[in-house]
Amino acid sequence: MDFLTWIIVGSIGIYVLQGMEHRRRVRLLGAHLAPTQVEKLMGGLIEGYMRALDEKEPERRQQVWSILDNSEKTLADQLQRLADSFAQENAQDTRVSTLPLALPYFDRLMPAHTFDMREALQLHARAVRDACAPDGVDPDTRKRMAFTMTAELLLLQHTCHWFCKTRTIASMRLMARQKTTYEQVLQSVSRNTLAAYKKLVGTV
């Protein structure tokens, strides 16, 4: 075969292997998500924050915030359950490549250029727990905490998509679905989250 044919064959092989690896990762993460309500609670919280902020009547707004307070705590518990469950997986199966190109199995060949999804989920579980609003905060503080929690949840979504696909695709999905950039989300999470995240995944 000539050089061009080898390139075509190689490209097809890489594409097939990529697809297999992506499907494996989706199944792996999905198996741990399935017993939880993490995805449902995340969606409900983000929508609920919008309703609370749009509510004009103070009494009704406070009722919405009270419901969201409970949802936040439930999500924190569920997310910790997810992180603890995923922590039982083998390190070889939970590595996420930080390289620009998503070449199949490079996370196993070049572990120095990866982060561990098990550690990432523990990081996000702590971040969400810390972002939960305490009882009795004033309205302005509650709004700020809702903004921070939203950013924490979007970063969690981004990490999950990164694990299943690539960081580039995760960032594109974030923009397409939430009209928000990866950089904006990083600027909006708590300082503790950002510091721990940068330490885990490297310079972003």
mmCIF file of C-alpha atoms in Angstrom:
data_model
loop_
_atom_site.group_PDB
_atom_site.id
_atom_site.type_symbol
_atom_site.label_atom_id
_atom_site.label_comp_id
_atom_site.label_asym_id
_atom_site.label_seq_id
_atom_site.Cartn_x
_atom_site.Cartn_y
_atom_site.Cartn_z
ATOM 1 C CA MET A 1 0.000 0.000 0.000
ATOM 2 C CA ASP A 2 1.172 3.510 -0.720
ATOM 3 C CA PHE A 3 1.638 6.204 1.918
ATOM 4 C CA LEU A 4 -1.795 7.788 1.406
ATOM 5 C CA THR A 5 -3.510 4.439 1.814
ATOM 6 C CA TRP A 6 -1.664 3.853 5.079
ATOM 7 C CA ILE A 7 -2.831 7.247 6.322
ATOM 8 C CA ILE A 8 -6.443 6.441 5.446
ATOM 9 C CA VAL A 9 -6.281 3.014 7.087
ATOM 10 C CA GLY A 10 -4.602 4.480 10.167
ATOM 11 C CA SER A 11 -7.190 7.250 10.445
ATOM 12 C CA ILE A 12 -10.040 4.760 10.225
ATOM 13 C CA GLY A 13 -8.394 2.621 12.889
ATOM 14 C CA ILE A 14 -7.981 5.591 15.236
ATOM 15 C CA TYR A 15 -11.595 6.633 14.646
ATOM 16 C CA VAL A 16 -12.871 3.137 15.478
ATOM 17 C CA LEU A 17 -10.724 2.884 18.610
ATOM 18 C CA GLN A 18 -11.831 6.344 19.729
ATOM 19 C CA GLY A 19 -15.461 5.372 19.365
ATOM 20 C CA MET A 20 -14.937 2.208 21.384
ATOM 21 C CA GLU A 21 -13.134 4.091 24.145
ATOM 22 C CA HIS A 22 -15.769 6.836 24.294
ATOM 23 C CA ARG A 23 -18.568 4.288 24.575
ATOM 24 C CA ARG A 24 -16.697 2.450 27.327
ATOM 25 C CA ARG A 25 -16.341 5.658 29.317
ATOM 26 C CA VAL A 26 -19.992 6.610 28.863
ATOM 27 C CA ARG A 27 -21.062 3.170 30.084
ATOM 28 C CA LEU A 28 -18.676 3.323 33.042
ATOM 29 C CA LEU A 29 -19.822 6.718 34.275
ATOM 30 C CA GLY A 30 -23.446 5.940 33.476
ATOM 31 C CA ALA A 31 -23.349 2.787 35.579
ATOM 32 C CA HIS A 32 -22.431 4.856 38.631
ATOM 33 C CA LEU A 33 -24.837 7.688 37.840
ATOM 34 C CA ALA A 34 -27.833 5.407 37.299
ATOM 35 C CA PRO A 35 -28.520 4.585 40.981
ATOM 36 C CA THR A 36 -28.409 8.282 41.897
ATOM 37 C CA GLN A 37 -30.538 11.342 41.158
ATOM 38 C CA VAL A 38 -27.551 13.585 40.460
ATOM 39 C CA GLU A 39 -28.503 14.563 36.913
ATOM 40 C CA LYS A 40 -32.151 15.229 37.799
ATOM 41 C CA LEU A 41 -31.236 17.295 40.856
ATOM 42 C CA MET A 42 -28.656 19.332 38.949
ATOM 43 C CA GLY A 43 -31.161 20.247 36.258
ATOM 44 C CA GLY A 44 -33.827 21.060 38.825
ATOM 45 C CA LEU A 45 -31.518 23.329 40.794
ATOM 46 C CA ILE A 46 -30.351 25.346 37.815
ATOM 47 C CA GLU A 47 -33.946 25.862 36.664
ATOM 48 C CA GLY A 48 -35.048 26.579 40.231
ATOM 49 C CA TYR A 49 -32.496 29.343 40.648
ATOM 50 C CA MET A 50 -33.924 31.058 37.594
ATOM 51 C CA ARG A 51 -37.442 30.834 39.032
ATOM 52 C CA ALA A 52 -36.337 32.214 42.388
ATOM 53 C CA LEU A 53 -34.526 35.140 40.803
ATOM 54 C CA ASP A 54 -37.526 35.940 38.587
ATOM 55 C CA GLU A 55 -40.058 35.740 41.430
ATOM 56 C CA LYS A 56 -41.323 39.226 42.350
ATOM 57 C CA GLU A 57 -43.240 38.360 45.519
ATOM 58 C CA PRO A 58 -40.837 38.093 48.516
ATOM 59 C CA GLU A 59 -42.850 35.448 50.345
ATOM 60 C CA ARG A 60 -43.133 33.242 47.298
ATOM 61 C CA ARG A 61 -39.440 33.761 46.511
ATOM 62 C CA GLN A 62 -38.511 32.614 50.006
ATOM 63 C CA GLN A 63 -40.605 29.480 49.574
ATOM 64 C CA VAL A 64 -38.719 28.667 46.383
ATOM 65 C CA TRP A 65 -35.376 29.248 48.100
ATOM 66 C CA SER A 66 -36.403 26.905 50.928
ATOM 67 C CA ILE A 67 -37.165 24.138 48.458
ATOM 68 C CA LEU A 68 -33.846 24.740 46.715
ATOM 69 C CA ASP A 69 -32.002 24.614 50.046
ATOM 70 C CA ASN A 70 -33.236 21.066 50.555
ATOM 71 C CA SER A 71 -32.419 20.119 46.965
ATOM 72 C CA GLU A 72 -28.861 21.390 47.377
ATOM 73 C CA LYS A 73 -28.268 19.227 50.430
ATOM 74 C CA THR A 74 -29.803 16.204 48.735
ATOM 75 C CA LEU A 75 -27.604 16.747 45.693
ATOM 76 C CA ALA A 76 -24.513 17.047 47.885
ATOM 77 C CA ASP A 77 -25.348 13.685 49.480
ATOM 78 C CA GLN A 78 -26.050 12.054 46.127
ATOM 79 C CA LEU A 79 -22.887 13.430 44.565
ATOM 80 C CA GLN A 80 -20.774 12.134 47.438
ATOM 81 C CA ARG A 81 -22.421 8.764 46.933
ATOM 82 C CA LEU A 82 -21.446 8.903 43.250
ATOM 83 C CA ALA A 83 -17.862 9.894 44.055
ATOM 84 C CA ASP A 84 -17.486 7.119 46.629
ATOM 85 C CA SER A 85 -18.923 4.556 44.229
ATOM 86 C CA PHE A 86 -16.680 5.644 41.364
ATOM 87 C CA ALA A 87 -13.657 5.554 43.680
ATOM 88 C CA GLN A 88 -13.883 1.740 43.602
ATOM 89 C CA GLU A 89 -12.892 1.665 39.923
ATOM 90 C CA ASN A 90 -9.394 0.798 38.735
ATOM 91 C CA ALA A 91 -7.069 3.771 38.149
ATOM 92 C CA GLN A 92 -6.308 2.496 34.660
ATOM 93 C CA ASP A 93 -9.956 2.978 33.710
ATOM 94 C CA THR A 94 -10.424 6.425 35.235
ATOM 95 C CA ARG A 95 -7.541 8.383 33.712
ATOM 96 C CA VAL A 96 -8.456 11.435 31.624
ATOM 97 C CA SER A 97 -6.018 12.797 29.054
ATOM 98 C CA THR A 98 -5.059 16.471 29.270
ATOM 99 C CA LEU A 99 -3.398 16.425 25.840
ATOM 100 C CA PRO A 100 -4.931 18.593 23.082
ATOM 101 C CA LEU A 101 -5.473 15.561 20.819
ATOM 102 C CA ALA A 102 -7.801 12.804 21.944
ATOM 103 C CA LEU A 103 -5.857 9.784 20.726
ATOM 104 C CA PRO A 104 -7.150 6.418 21.946
ATOM 105 C CA TYR A 105 -5.390 4.922 24.965
ATOM 106 C CA PHE A 106 -2.856 7.763 25.243
ATOM 107 C CA ASP A 107 -4.050 8.214 28.822
ATOM 108 C CA ARG A 108 -2.532 4.796 29.551
ATOM 109 C CA LEU A 109 0.634 5.361 27.535
ATOM 110 C CA MET A 110 1.285 8.840 28.966
ATOM 111 C CA PRO A 111 -0.132 8.895 32.519
ATOM 112 C CA ALA A 112 1.858 12.046 33.345
ATOM 113 C CA HIS A 113 -0.493 13.946 31.025
ATOM 114 C CA THR A 114 -3.692 12.831 32.733
ATOM 115 C CA PHE A 115 -5.834 13.409 35.787
ATOM 116 C CA ASP A 116 -7.844 10.873 37.742
ATOM 117 C CA MET A 117 -11.625 11.090 37.405
ATOM 118 C CA ARG A 118 -11.983 9.506 40.839
ATOM 119 C CA GLU A 119 -10.194 12.480 42.382
ATOM 120 C CA ALA A 120 -12.173 14.892 40.204
ATOM 121 C CA LEU A 121 -15.509 13.574 41.451
ATOM 122 C CA GLN A 122 -14.358 13.828 45.065
ATOM 123 C CA LEU A 123 -13.293 17.415 44.356
ATOM 124 C CA HIS A 124 -16.695 18.269 42.883
ATOM 125 C CA ALA A 125 -18.520 16.560 45.754
ATOM 126 C CA ARG A 126 -16.655 18.717 48.270
ATOM 127 C CA ALA A 127 -17.228 21.845 46.186
ATOM 128 C CA VAL A 128 -20.977 21.283 45.971
ATOM 129 C CA ARG A 129 -21.174 20.538 49.685
ATOM 130 C CA ASP A 130 -19.326 23.778 50.469
ATOM 131 C CA ALA A 131 -21.558 25.757 48.091
ATOM 132 C CA CYS A 132 -24.790 24.716 49.840
ATOM 133 C CA ALA A 133 -26.499 27.719 51.408
ATOM 134 C CA PRO A 134 -26.718 27.689 55.223
ATOM 135 C CA ASP A 135 -29.943 28.603 56.991
ATOM 136 C CA GLY A 136 -30.823 32.233 57.518
ATOM 137 C CA VAL A 137 -28.667 33.958 54.914
ATOM 138 C CA ASP A 138 -29.822 37.334 53.611
ATOM 139 C CA PRO A 139 -31.321 37.601 50.092
ATOM 140 C CA ASP A 140 -28.236 39.097 48.446
ATOM 141 C CA THR A 141 -25.964 36.427 49.897
ATOM 142 C CA ARG A 142 -28.400 33.720 48.798
ATOM 143 C CA LYS A 143 -28.288 35.010 45.234
ATOM 144 C CA ARG A 144 -24.492 35.017 45.235
ATOM 145 C CA MET A 145 -24.405 31.485 46.602
ATOM 146 C CA ALA A 146 -26.844 30.332 43.917
ATOM 147 C CA PHE A 147 -24.566 31.864 41.283
ATOM 148 C CA THR A 148 -21.561 30.035 42.732
ATOM 149 C CA MET A 149 -23.454 26.759 42.970
ATOM 150 C CA THR A 150 -24.522 27.073 39.335
ATOM 151 C CA ALA A 151 -20.886 27.493 38.310
ATOM 152 C CA GLU A 152 -19.883 24.480 40.419
ATOM 153 C CA LEU A 153 -22.534 22.349 38.730
ATOM 154 C CA LEU A 154 -21.535 23.486 35.246
ATOM 155 C CA LEU A 155 -17.903 22.648 35.984
ATOM 156 C CA LEU A 156 -18.996 19.210 37.174
ATOM 157 C CA GLN A 157 -20.893 18.704 33.916
ATOM 158 C CA HIS A 158 -17.838 19.822 31.967
ATOM 159 C CA THR A 159 -15.636 17.312 33.805
ATOM 160 C CA CYS A 160 -18.060 14.480 33.076
ATOM 161 C CA HIS A 161 -18.163 15.351 29.381
ATOM 162 C CA TRP A 162 -14.374 15.656 29.356
ATOM 163 C CA PHE A 163 -14.081 12.172 30.851
ATOM 164 C CA CYS A 164 -16.418 10.718 28.233
ATOM 165 C CA LYS A 165 -15.071 12.664 25.232
ATOM 166 C CA THR A 166 -12.463 15.457 25.292
ATOM 167 C CA ARG A 167 -12.016 18.833 26.950
ATOM 168 C CA THR A 168 -12.667 20.558 23.620
ATOM 169 C CA ILE A 169 -15.974 18.766 23.111
ATOM 170 C CA ALA A 170 -16.923 19.398 26.744
ATOM 171 C CA SER A 171 -16.305 23.119 26.282
ATOM 172 C CA MET A 172 -18.320 23.178 23.059
ATOM 173 C CA ARG A 173 -21.253 21.455 24.770
ATOM 174 C CA LEU A 174 -21.066 23.927 27.634
ATOM 175 C CA MET A 175 -21.307 26.839 25.226
ATOM 176 C CA ALA A 176 -24.062 25.229 23.149
ATOM 177 C CA ARG A 177 -26.276 24.250 26.098
ATOM 178 C CA GLN A 178 -25.590 26.972 28.656
ATOM 179 C CA LYS A 179 -24.271 29.858 26.504
ATOM 180 C CA THR A 180 -21.303 29.999 28.865
ATOM 181 C CA THR A 181 -17.609 29.482 28.224
ATOM 182 C CA TYR A 182 -15.328 27.160 30.146
ATOM 183 C CA GLU A 183 -13.259 30.174 31.189
ATOM 184 C CA GLN A 184 -16.324 31.982 32.563
ATOM 185 C CA VAL A 185 -17.244 28.960 34.651
ATOM 186 C CA LEU A 186 -13.733 28.748 36.092
ATOM 187 C CA GLN A 187 -13.907 32.416 37.049
ATOM 188 C CA SER A 188 -17.235 31.861 38.830
ATOM 189 C CA VAL A 189 -16.512 28.846 41.036
ATOM 190 C CA SER A 190 -15.156 29.314 44.546
ATOM 191 C CA ARG A 191 -11.482 30.059 45.086
ATOM 192 C CA ASN A 192 -11.008 26.739 46.842
ATOM 193 C CA THR A 193 -12.549 24.859 43.933
ATOM 194 C CA LEU A 194 -10.440 26.684 41.375
ATOM 195 C CA ALA A 195 -7.211 26.074 43.285
ATOM 196 C CA ALA A 196 -7.949 22.366 43.743
ATOM 197 C CA TYR A 197 -9.102 22.022 40.130
ATOM 198 C CA LYS A 198 -5.946 23.619 38.720
ATOM 199 C CA LYS A 199 -3.814 21.392 40.923
ATOM 200 C CA LEU A 200 -5.650 18.325 39.633
ATOM 201 C CA VAL A 201 -5.868 19.014 35.893
ATOM 202 C CA GLY A 202 -2.905 21.356 35.507
ATOM 203 C CA THR A 203 -2.835 24.880 34.109
ATOM 204 C CA VAL A 204 -6.121 25.753 32.388
#
